[in-house]
PDB file of C-alpha atoms in Angstrom:
ATOM      1  CA  UNK Q1239      48.235 -12.853   7.677  1.00  0.00           C
ATOM      2  CA  UNK Q1240      46.060 -12.877   4.570  1.00  0.00           C
ATOM      3  CA  UNK Q1241      47.731 -11.434   1.485  1.00  0.00           C
ATOM      4  CA  UNK Q1242      45.823 -10.214  -1.591  1.00  0.00           C
ATOM      5  CA  UNK Q1243      46.409 -11.762  -4.996  1.00  0.00           C
ATOM      6  CA  UNK Q1244      45.141  -9.925  -8.070  1.00  0.00           C
ATOM      7  CA  UNK Q1245      43.308 -11.900 -10.743  1.00  0.00           C
ATOM      8  CA  UNK Q1246      42.902 -11.130 -14.423  1.00  0.00           C
ATOM      9  CA  UNK Q1247      39.730 -10.411 -16.342  1.00  0.00           C
ATOM     10  CA  UNK Q1248      37.413 -13.312 -15.722  1.00  0.00           C
ATOM     11  CA  UNK Q1249      35.466 -15.508 -18.082  1.00  0.00           C
ATOM     12  CA  UNK Q1250      31.795 -15.928 -17.271  1.00  0.00           C
ATOM     13  CA  UNK Q1251      29.790 -19.105 -17.626  1.00  0.00           C
ATOM     14  CA  UNK Q1252      27.994 -17.539 -20.572  1.00  0.00           C
ATOM     15  CA  UNK Q1253      30.776 -15.387 -21.982  1.00  0.00           C
ATOM     16  CA  UNK Q1254      33.155 -12.695 -20.867  1.00  0.00           C
ATOM     17  CA  UNK Q1255      31.785 -10.967 -17.787  1.00  0.00           C
ATOM     18  CA  UNK Q1256      34.404  -8.220 -17.527  1.00  0.00           C
ATOM     19  CA  UNK Q1257      36.076  -7.363 -14.281  1.00  0.00           C
ATOM     20  CA  UNK Q1258      34.396  -8.433 -11.069  1.00  0.00           C
ATOM     21  CA  UNK Q1259      33.544  -5.674  -8.615  1.00  0.00           C
ATOM     22  CA  UNK Q1260      36.346  -3.092  -9.250  1.00  0.00           C
ATOM     23  CA  UNK Q1261      38.109  -4.987 -12.015  1.00  0.00           C
ATOM     24  CA  UNK Q1262      39.898  -7.472  -9.772  1.00  0.00           C
ATOM     25  CA  UNK Q1263      39.159 -10.055  -7.109  1.00  0.00           C
ATOM     26  CA  UNK Q1264      41.200 -10.474  -3.968  1.00  0.00           C
ATOM     27  CA  UNK Q1265      42.250 -13.955  -2.902  1.00  0.00           C
ATOM     28  CA  UNK Q1266      43.796 -14.128   0.524  1.00  0.00           C
ATOM     29  CA  UNK Q1267      45.577 -16.994   2.220  1.00  0.00           C
ATOM     30  CA  UNK Q1268      47.263 -17.705   5.545  1.00  0.00           C
ATOM     31  CA  UNK Q1269      49.917 -19.993   7.015  1.00  0.00           C
ATOM     32  CA  UNK Q1270      49.694 -22.546   4.221  1.00  0.00           C
ATOM     33  CA  UNK Q1271      48.766 -21.392   0.723  1.00  0.00           C
ATOM     34  CA  UNK Q1272      45.129 -21.895  -0.204  1.00  0.00           C
ATOM     35  CA  UNK Q1273      45.828 -21.804  -3.918  1.00  0.00           C
ATOM     36  CA  UNK Q1274      46.379 -25.311  -5.275  1.00  0.00           C
ATOM     37  CA  UNK Q1275      49.546 -25.847  -7.296  1.00  0.00           C
ATOM     38  CA  UNK Q1276      49.324 -29.567  -7.973  1.00  0.00           C
ATOM     39  CA  UNK Q1277      46.423 -31.097  -9.879  1.00  0.00           C
ATOM     40  CA  UNK Q1278      46.534 -34.120  -7.577  1.00  0.00           C
ATOM     41  CA  UNK Q1279      45.513 -32.042  -4.546  1.00  0.00           C
ATOM     42  CA  UNK Q1280      41.740 -31.840  -3.949  1.00  0.00           C
ATOM     43  CA  UNK Q1281      40.244 -28.588  -5.207  1.00  0.00           C
ATOM     44  CA  UNK Q1282      37.210 -26.735  -3.944  1.00  0.00           C
ATOM     45  CA  UNK Q1283      34.446 -26.617  -6.519  1.00  0.00           C
ATOM     46  CA  UNK Q1284      33.694 -23.144  -7.835  1.00  0.00           C
ATOM     47  CA  UNK Q1285      30.189 -24.318  -8.666  1.00  0.00           C
ATOM     48  CA  UNK Q1286      29.612 -25.149  -4.998  1.00  0.00           C
ATOM     49  CA  UNK Q1287      30.725 -21.614  -4.090  1.00  0.00           C
ATOM     50  CA  UNK Q1288      28.244 -20.159  -6.580  1.00  0.00           C
ATOM     51  CA  UNK Q1289      25.473 -22.302  -5.096  1.00  0.00           C
ATOM     52  CA  UNK Q1290      26.261 -21.200  -1.554  1.00  0.00           C
ATOM     53  CA  UNK Q1291      26.384 -17.526  -2.530  1.00  0.00           C
ATOM     54  CA  UNK Q1292      23.102 -17.878  -4.421  1.00  0.00           C
ATOM     55  CA  UNK Q1293      21.386 -19.500  -1.411  1.00  0.00           C
ATOM     56  CA  UNK Q1294      22.891 -16.915   0.956  1.00  0.00           C
ATOM     57  CA  UNK Q1295      21.587 -13.967  -1.078  1.00  0.00           C
ATOM     58  CA  UNK Q1296      18.163 -15.526  -1.578  1.00  0.00           C
ATOM     59  CA  UNK Q1297      17.954 -15.842   2.183  1.00  0.00           C
ATOM     60  CA  UNK Q1298      18.987 -12.174   2.558  1.00  0.00           C
ATOM     61  CA  UNK Q1299      16.621 -10.754  -0.041  1.00  0.00           C
ATOM     62  CA  UNK Q1300      14.233 -13.714  -0.347  1.00  0.00           C
ATOM     63  CA  UNK Q1301      10.866 -14.093  -1.965  1.00  0.00           C
ATOM     64  CA  UNK Q1302       9.467 -15.795  -5.041  1.00  0.00           C
ATOM     65  CA  UNK Q1303       9.887 -12.574  -7.012  1.00  0.00           C
ATOM     66  CA  UNK Q1304      13.650 -12.491  -6.530  1.00  0.00           C
ATOM     67  CA  UNK Q1305      16.352 -13.850  -8.820  1.00  0.00           C
ATOM     68  CA  UNK Q1306      20.079 -13.949  -8.118  1.00  0.00           C
ATOM     69  CA  UNK Q1307      22.764 -14.084 -10.828  1.00  0.00           C
ATOM     70  CA  UNK Q1308      26.164 -14.913  -9.346  1.00  0.00           C
ATOM     71  CA  UNK Q1309      29.079 -13.662 -11.427  1.00  0.00           C
ATOM     72  CA  UNK Q1310      31.600 -16.337 -12.332  1.00  0.00           C
ATOM     73  CA  UNK Q1311      35.148 -16.399 -11.018  1.00  0.00           C
ATOM     74  CA  UNK Q1312      38.165 -17.036 -13.216  1.00  0.00           C
ATOM     75  CA  UNK Q1313      37.885 -20.686 -14.307  1.00  0.00           C
ATOM     76  CA  UNK Q1314      41.679 -21.039 -13.863  1.00  0.00           C
ATOM     77  CA  UNK Q1315      41.347 -20.413 -10.143  1.00  0.00           C
ATOM     78  CA  UNK Q1316      42.361 -23.411  -8.023  1.00  0.00           C
ATOM     79  CA  UNK Q1317      41.394 -23.421  -4.352  1.00  0.00           C
ATOM     80  CA  UNK Q1318      42.265 -25.999  -1.713  1.00  0.00           C
ATOM     81  CA  UNK Q1319      39.316 -28.118  -0.687  1.00  0.00           C
ATOM     82  CA  UNK Q1320      37.925 -26.472   2.431  1.00  0.00           C
ATOM     83  CA  UNK Q1321      37.402 -28.961   5.249  1.00  0.00           C
ATOM     84  CA  UNK Q1322      35.226 -26.509   7.183  1.00  0.00           C
ATOM     85  CA  UNK Q1323      31.858 -24.987   6.231  1.00  0.00           C
ATOM     86  CA  UNK Q1324      32.403 -21.794   4.264  1.00  0.00           C
ATOM     87  CA  UNK Q1325      31.776 -18.482   6.005  1.00  0.00           C
ATOM     88  CA  UNK Q1326      29.730 -15.993   3.956  1.00  0.00           C
ATOM     89  CA  UNK Q1327      29.304 -12.317   4.767  1.00  0.00           C
ATOM     90  CA  UNK Q1328      27.497  -9.607   2.833  1.00  0.00           C
ATOM     91  CA  UNK Q1329      30.001  -6.832   2.129  1.00  0.00           C
ATOM     92  CA  UNK Q1330      27.597  -4.520   0.457  1.00  0.00           C
ATOM     93  CA  UNK Q1331      24.371  -4.843  -1.408  1.00  0.00           C
ATOM     94  CA  UNK Q1332      21.005  -3.202  -1.918  1.00  0.00           C
ATOM     95  CA  UNK Q1333      18.088  -4.724  -3.746  1.00  0.00           C
ATOM     96  CA  UNK Q1334      17.294  -1.311  -5.244  1.00  0.00           C
ATOM     97  CA  UNK Q1335      20.784  -0.990  -6.732  1.00  0.00           C
ATOM     98  CA  UNK Q1336      20.689  -4.549  -8.046  1.00  0.00           C
ATOM     99  CA  UNK Q1337      24.249  -5.330  -6.935  1.00  0.00           C
ATOM    100  CA  UNK Q1338      25.822  -7.241  -4.069  1.00  0.00           C
ATOM    101  CA  UNK Q1339      29.295  -8.394  -3.028  1.00  0.00           C
ATOM    102  CA  UNK Q1340      29.739 -11.396  -0.736  1.00  0.00           C
ATOM    103  CA  UNK Q1341      32.891 -12.354   1.151  1.00  0.00           C
ATOM    104  CA  UNK Q1342      33.474 -16.121   1.023  1.00  0.00           C
ATOM    105  CA  UNK Q1343      35.994 -17.400   3.529  1.00  0.00           C
ATOM    106  CA  UNK Q1344      37.549 -20.778   4.274  1.00  0.00           C
ATOM    107  CA  UNK Q1345      38.886 -21.163   7.821  1.00  0.00           C
ATOM    108  CA  UNK Q1346      40.514 -24.590   7.471  1.00  0.00           C
ATOM    109  CA  UNK Q1347      44.246 -25.373   7.861  1.00  0.00           C
ATOM    110  CA  UNK Q1348      44.703 -24.012   4.327  1.00  0.00           C
ATOM    111  CA  UNK Q1349      42.619 -20.841   4.577  1.00  0.00           C
ATOM    112  CA  UNK Q1350      41.542 -18.633   1.710  1.00  0.00           C
ATOM    113  CA  UNK Q1351      39.185 -15.755   1.173  1.00  0.00           C
ATOM    114  CA  UNK Q1352      37.595 -14.254  -1.917  1.00  0.00           C
ATOM    115  CA  UNK Q1353      34.833 -11.870  -2.948  1.00  0.00           C
ATOM    116  CA  UNK Q1354      31.989 -12.834  -5.247  1.00  0.00           C
ATOM    117  CA  UNK Q1355      29.759 -10.329  -7.035  1.00  0.00           C
ATOM    118  CA  UNK Q1356      26.115 -10.914  -7.865  1.00  0.00           C
ATOM    119  CA  UNK Q1357      23.210  -9.194  -9.562  1.00  0.00           C
ATOM    120  CA  UNK Q1358      19.935  -9.044  -7.629  1.00  0.00           C
ATOM    121  CA  UNK Q1359      16.670  -8.734  -9.491  1.00  0.00           C
ATOM    122  CA  UNK Q1360      13.461  -8.231  -7.570  1.00  0.00           C
ATOM    123  CA  UNK Q1361       9.982  -7.701  -8.949  1.00  0.00           C
ATOM    124  CA  UNK Q1362       7.115  -6.059  -7.093  1.00  0.00           C
ATOM    125  CA  UNK Q1363       3.457  -5.559  -7.976  1.00  0.00           C
ATOM    126  CA  UNK Q1364       2.831  -1.829  -8.395  1.00  0.00           C
ATOM    127  CA  UNK Q1365      -0.040   0.372  -9.515  1.00  0.00           C
ATOM    128  CA  UNK Q1366       0.135   1.541 -13.128  1.00  0.00           C
ATOM    129  CA  UNK Q1367      -2.235   3.753 -15.090  1.00  0.00           C
ATOM    130  CA  UNK Q1368      -4.649   1.667 -17.147  1.00  0.00           C
ATOM    131  CA  UNK Q1369      -5.487   4.720 -19.290  1.00  0.00           C
ATOM    132  CA  UNK Q1370      -4.265   8.320 -19.642  1.00  0.00           C
ATOM    133  CA  UNK Q1371      -5.106  10.642 -16.739  1.00  0.00           C
ATOM    134  CA  UNK Q1372      -5.380  14.392 -17.245  1.00  0.00           C
ATOM    135  CA  UNK Q1373      -3.993  17.042 -14.931  1.00  0.00           C
ATOM    136  CA  UNK Q1374      -6.416  17.764 -12.090  1.00  0.00           C
ATOM    137  CA  UNK Q1375      -8.412  14.589 -12.705  1.00  0.00           C
ATOM    138  CA  UNK Q1376      -9.464  12.484  -9.723  1.00  0.00           C
ATOM    139  CA  UNK Q1377      -8.027   8.968  -9.719  1.00  0.00           C
ATOM    140  CA  UNK Q1378     -10.629   6.193  -9.902  1.00  0.00           C
ATOM    141  CA  UNK Q1379     -10.302   2.441  -9.415  1.00  0.00           C
ATOM    142  CA  UNK Q1380     -10.825   1.834 -13.141  1.00  0.00           C
ATOM    143  CA  UNK Q1381      -7.831   4.072 -13.901  1.00  0.00           C
ATOM    144  CA  UNK Q1382      -5.509   1.592 -12.220  1.00  0.00           C
ATOM    145  CA  UNK Q1383      -4.012  -1.823 -12.857  1.00  0.00           C
ATOM    146  CA  UNK Q1384      -1.404  -3.890 -10.975  1.00  0.00           C
ATOM    147  CA  UNK Q1385       1.710  -4.880 -12.879  1.00  0.00           C
ATOM    148  CA  UNK Q1386       5.014  -6.441 -11.893  1.00  0.00           C
ATOM    149  CA  UNK Q1387       8.028  -4.190 -12.338  1.00  0.00           C
ATOM    150  CA  UNK Q1388      11.692  -4.650 -11.506  1.00  0.00           C
ATOM    151  CA  UNK Q1389      12.593  -2.885  -8.271  1.00  0.00           C
ATOM    152  CA  UNK Q1390      15.734  -1.253  -9.674  1.00  0.00           C
ATOM    153  CA  UNK Q1391      13.583   0.741 -12.127  1.00  0.00           C
ATOM    154  CA  UNK Q1392      11.391   2.227  -9.376  1.00  0.00           C
ATOM    155  CA  UNK Q1393      13.744   4.844  -7.965  1.00  0.00           C
ATOM    156  CA  UNK Q1394      10.971   7.478  -7.755  1.00  0.00           C
ATOM    157  CA  UNK Q1395       8.794   5.295  -5.542  1.00  0.00           C
ATOM    158  CA  UNK Q1396       5.529   3.465  -6.165  1.00  0.00           C
ATOM    159  CA  UNK Q1397       2.144   2.488  -4.755  1.00  0.00           C
ATOM    160  CA  UNK Q1398       1.063  -1.090  -4.064  1.00  0.00           C
ATOM    161  CA  UNK Q1399      -2.607  -0.837  -3.071  1.00  0.00           C
ATOM    162  CA  UNK Q1400      -5.605   0.863  -4.675  1.00  0.00           C
ATOM    163  CA  UNK Q1401      -6.574   2.537  -1.388  1.00  0.00           C
ATOM    164  CA  UNK Q1402      -3.308   4.492  -1.477  1.00  0.00           C
ATOM    165  CA  UNK Q1403      -4.251   6.177  -4.756  1.00  0.00           C
ATOM    166  CA  UNK Q1404      -8.014   6.342  -5.326  1.00  0.00           C
ATOM    167  CA  UNK Q1405      -9.391   9.793  -4.493  1.00  0.00           C
ATOM    168  CA  UNK Q1406      -6.121  11.609  -5.104  1.00  0.00           C
ATOM    169  CA  UNK Q1407      -5.661  14.023  -8.015  1.00  0.00           C
ATOM    170  CA  UNK Q1408      -3.142  14.157 -10.837  1.00  0.00           C
ATOM    171  CA  UNK Q1409      -0.592  16.974 -10.612  1.00  0.00           C
ATOM    172  CA  UNK Q1410       0.077  16.695 -14.339  1.00  0.00           C
ATOM    173  CA  UNK Q1411      -1.002  14.746 -17.416  1.00  0.00           C
ATOM    174  CA  UNK Q1412      -0.069  11.092 -16.932  1.00  0.00           C
ATOM    175  CA  UNK Q1413       0.260   8.704 -19.865  1.00  0.00           C
ATOM    176  CA  UNK Q1414      -1.071   5.161 -19.920  1.00  0.00           C
ATOM    177  CA  UNK Q1415       1.152   2.396 -18.486  1.00  0.00           C
ATOM    178  CA  UNK Q1416       3.009   4.714 -16.105  1.00  0.00           C
ATOM    179  CA  UNK Q1417       4.000   3.622 -12.590  1.00  0.00           C
ATOM    180  CA  UNK Q1418       2.386   6.072 -10.176  1.00  0.00           C
ATOM    181  CA  UNK Q1419       4.365   7.737  -7.392  1.00  0.00           C
ATOM    182  CA  UNK Q1420       3.746  10.453  -4.816  1.00  0.00           C
ATOM    183  CA  UNK Q1421       5.290  13.170  -7.015  1.00  0.00           C
ATOM    184  CA  UNK Q1422       2.506  12.716  -9.564  1.00  0.00           C
ATOM    185  CA  UNK Q1423      -0.477  12.968  -7.197  1.00  0.00           C
ATOM    186  CA  UNK Q1424      -1.871  15.282  -4.569  1.00  0.00           C
ATOM    187  CA  UNK Q1425      -4.701  15.424  -2.055  1.00  0.00           C
ATOM    188  CA  UNK Q1426      -6.590  18.761  -1.991  1.00  0.00           C
ATOM    189  CA  UNK Q1427      -7.003  20.443   1.372  1.00  0.00           C
ATOM    190  CA  UNK Q1428     -10.552  20.597   2.694  1.00  0.00           C
ATOM    191  CA  UNK Q1429      -9.432  22.918   5.464  1.00  0.00           C
ATOM    192  CA  UNK Q1430      -6.810  25.661   5.356  1.00  0.00           C
ATOM    193  CA  UNK Q1431      -4.994  27.227   8.285  1.00  0.00           C
ATOM    194  CA  UNK Q1432      -7.052  30.119   9.674  1.00  0.00           C
ATOM    195  CA  UNK Q1433     -10.375  28.859   8.265  1.00  0.00           C
ATOM    196  CA  UNK Q1434     -13.460  28.915  10.416  1.00  0.00           C
ATOM    197  CA  UNK Q1435     -14.558  25.326  10.947  1.00  0.00           C
ATOM    198  CA  UNK Q1436     -17.460  23.472  12.481  1.00  0.00           C
ATOM    199  CA  UNK Q1437     -16.244  21.198  15.274  1.00  0.00           C
ATOM    200  CA  UNK Q1438     -18.405  18.158  15.927  1.00  0.00           C
ATOM    201  CA  UNK Q1439     -18.120  15.593  18.692  1.00  0.00           C
ATOM    202  CA  UNK Q1440     -18.329  11.904  17.791  1.00  0.00           C
ATOM    203  CA  UNK Q1441     -19.350   8.837  19.721  1.00  0.00           C
ATOM    204  CA  UNK Q1442     -22.472   7.656  21.459  1.00  0.00           C
ATOM    205  CA  UNK Q1443     -24.732  10.000  23.328  1.00  0.00           C
ATOM    206  CA  UNK Q1444     -25.336  13.697  22.800  1.00  0.00           C
ATOM    207  CA  UNK Q1445     -23.588  15.220  19.816  1.00  0.00           C
ATOM    208  CA  UNK Q1446     -22.289  18.755  20.196  1.00  0.00           C
ATOM    209  CA  UNK Q1447     -21.318  21.265  17.520  1.00  0.00           C
ATOM    210  CA  UNK Q1448     -19.235  24.358  18.063  1.00  0.00           C
ATOM    211  CA  UNK Q1449     -17.304  26.881  16.026  1.00  0.00           C
ATOM    212  CA  UNK Q1450     -13.557  26.908  15.838  1.00  0.00           C
ATOM    213  CA  UNK Q1451     -10.467  28.021  13.934  1.00  0.00           C
ATOM    214  CA  UNK Q1452      -8.183  25.622  12.024  1.00  0.00           C
ATOM    215  CA  UNK Q1453      -4.570  25.934  13.207  1.00  0.00           C
ATOM    216  CA  UNK Q1454      -3.183  24.013  10.216  1.00  0.00           C
ATOM    217  CA  UNK Q1455      -4.084  22.761   6.753  1.00  0.00           C
ATOM    218  CA  UNK Q1456      -5.925  19.466   6.488  1.00  0.00           C
ATOM    219  CA  UNK Q1457      -7.112  17.015   3.849  1.00  0.00           C
ATOM    220  CA  UNK Q1458      -9.866  14.406   4.165  1.00  0.00           C
ATOM    221  CA  UNK Q1459      -9.208  11.980   7.044  1.00  0.00           C
ATOM    222  CA  UNK Q1460      -6.174  14.041   8.051  1.00  0.00           C
ATOM    223  CA  UNK Q1461      -5.574  14.955  11.696  1.00  0.00           C
ATOM    224  CA  UNK Q1462      -5.299  18.677  12.501  1.00  0.00           C
ATOM    225  CA  UNK Q1463      -5.393  20.974  15.508  1.00  0.00           C
ATOM    226  CA  UNK Q1464      -8.298  23.365  15.913  1.00  0.00           C
ATOM    227  CA  UNK Q1465      -9.100  26.021  18.510  1.00  0.00           C
ATOM    228  CA  UNK Q1466     -12.518  26.263  20.112  1.00  0.00           C
ATOM    229  CA  UNK Q1467     -13.690  29.842  19.459  1.00  0.00           C
ATOM    230  CA  UNK Q1468     -15.628  29.998  22.738  1.00  0.00           C
ATOM    231  CA  UNK Q1469     -13.201  28.464  25.215  1.00  0.00           C
ATOM    232  CA  UNK Q1470      -9.925  29.018  23.386  1.00  0.00           C
ATOM    233  CA  UNK Q1471      -9.026  25.383  24.023  1.00  0.00           C
ATOM    234  CA  UNK Q1472      -6.860  23.684  21.387  1.00  0.00           C
ATOM    235  CA  UNK Q1473      -7.967  20.176  20.429  1.00  0.00           C
ATOM    236  CA  UNK Q1474      -7.133  17.669  17.702  1.00  0.00           C
ATOM    237  CA  UNK Q1475      -9.658  16.255  15.290  1.00  0.00           C
ATOM    238  CA  UNK Q1476     -10.172  14.556  11.949  1.00  0.00           C
ATOM    239  CA  UNK Q1477     -11.166  16.431   8.795  1.00  0.00           C
ATOM    240  CA  UNK Q1478     -14.357  14.841   7.453  1.00  0.00           C
ATOM    241  CA  UNK Q1479     -15.474  17.442   4.940  1.00  0.00           C
ATOM    242  CA  UNK Q1480     -15.099  21.032   3.824  1.00  0.00           C
ATOM    243  CA  UNK Q1481     -14.582  23.110   7.004  1.00  0.00           C
ATOM    244  CA  UNK Q1482     -15.753  20.178   9.153  1.00  0.00           C
ATOM    245  CA  UNK Q1483     -13.709  18.539  11.899  1.00  0.00           C
ATOM    246  CA  UNK Q1484     -14.754  15.687  14.175  1.00  0.00           C
ATOM    247  CA  UNK Q1485     -13.207  15.193  17.617  1.00  0.00           C
ATOM    248  CA  UNK Q1486     -13.484  12.258  20.020  1.00  0.00           C
ATOM    249  CA  UNK Q1487     -15.019   8.928  19.169  1.00  0.00           C
ATOM    250  CA  UNK Q1488     -11.693   7.060  19.357  1.00  0.00           C
TER     251      UNK Q1488
END
């Protein structure tokens, strides 16, 4: 059975890194010890482990806008040369948190297992205010600019395309160079529940208009249910203007 071995504070490749993961790293070995005692015995390169973990995480999180920083193990660690390809498994990790832990396992006749921590940095292009926007002001294309931001700093959400934002209104004053999210913007209702609306049919041929009652709130291009005042029939349509709903044409 594998047995854990505690390691001391580790030294990073660019200085002291502090404790890995929870302040220690577990090294496990089976029938024959995987920790090398004699310098003459072949040792598994720690650098090769870092490279494999780096490639593994890039494959998991991928993309040109992703960087992986693998935390160094204790340089005093001596591992038997693994004669089999290493097995890597993601223990936990989220790009948004910026942290990941990978299990690295050797399944040769001198097995060993260890955990390697890494920092994940991902950048995404998001919409940012190009100038200050006042409360209640309608967002225009010229108010926006795309900038790259690190994903871990975007916990409140973000927008990636202009179409997602233009035409919405600011809920509050927004400074310049602020990443926009749904909590900052709103879309005003063009129809409120209980309003009298004009229902129009769409499509080729004869167009028909009738009166109806909105059964729910609706903003532009939103889908809502309305009731025909004459027949009492409930139908679904698209809000196209103030108190105007179009049905059919799909």
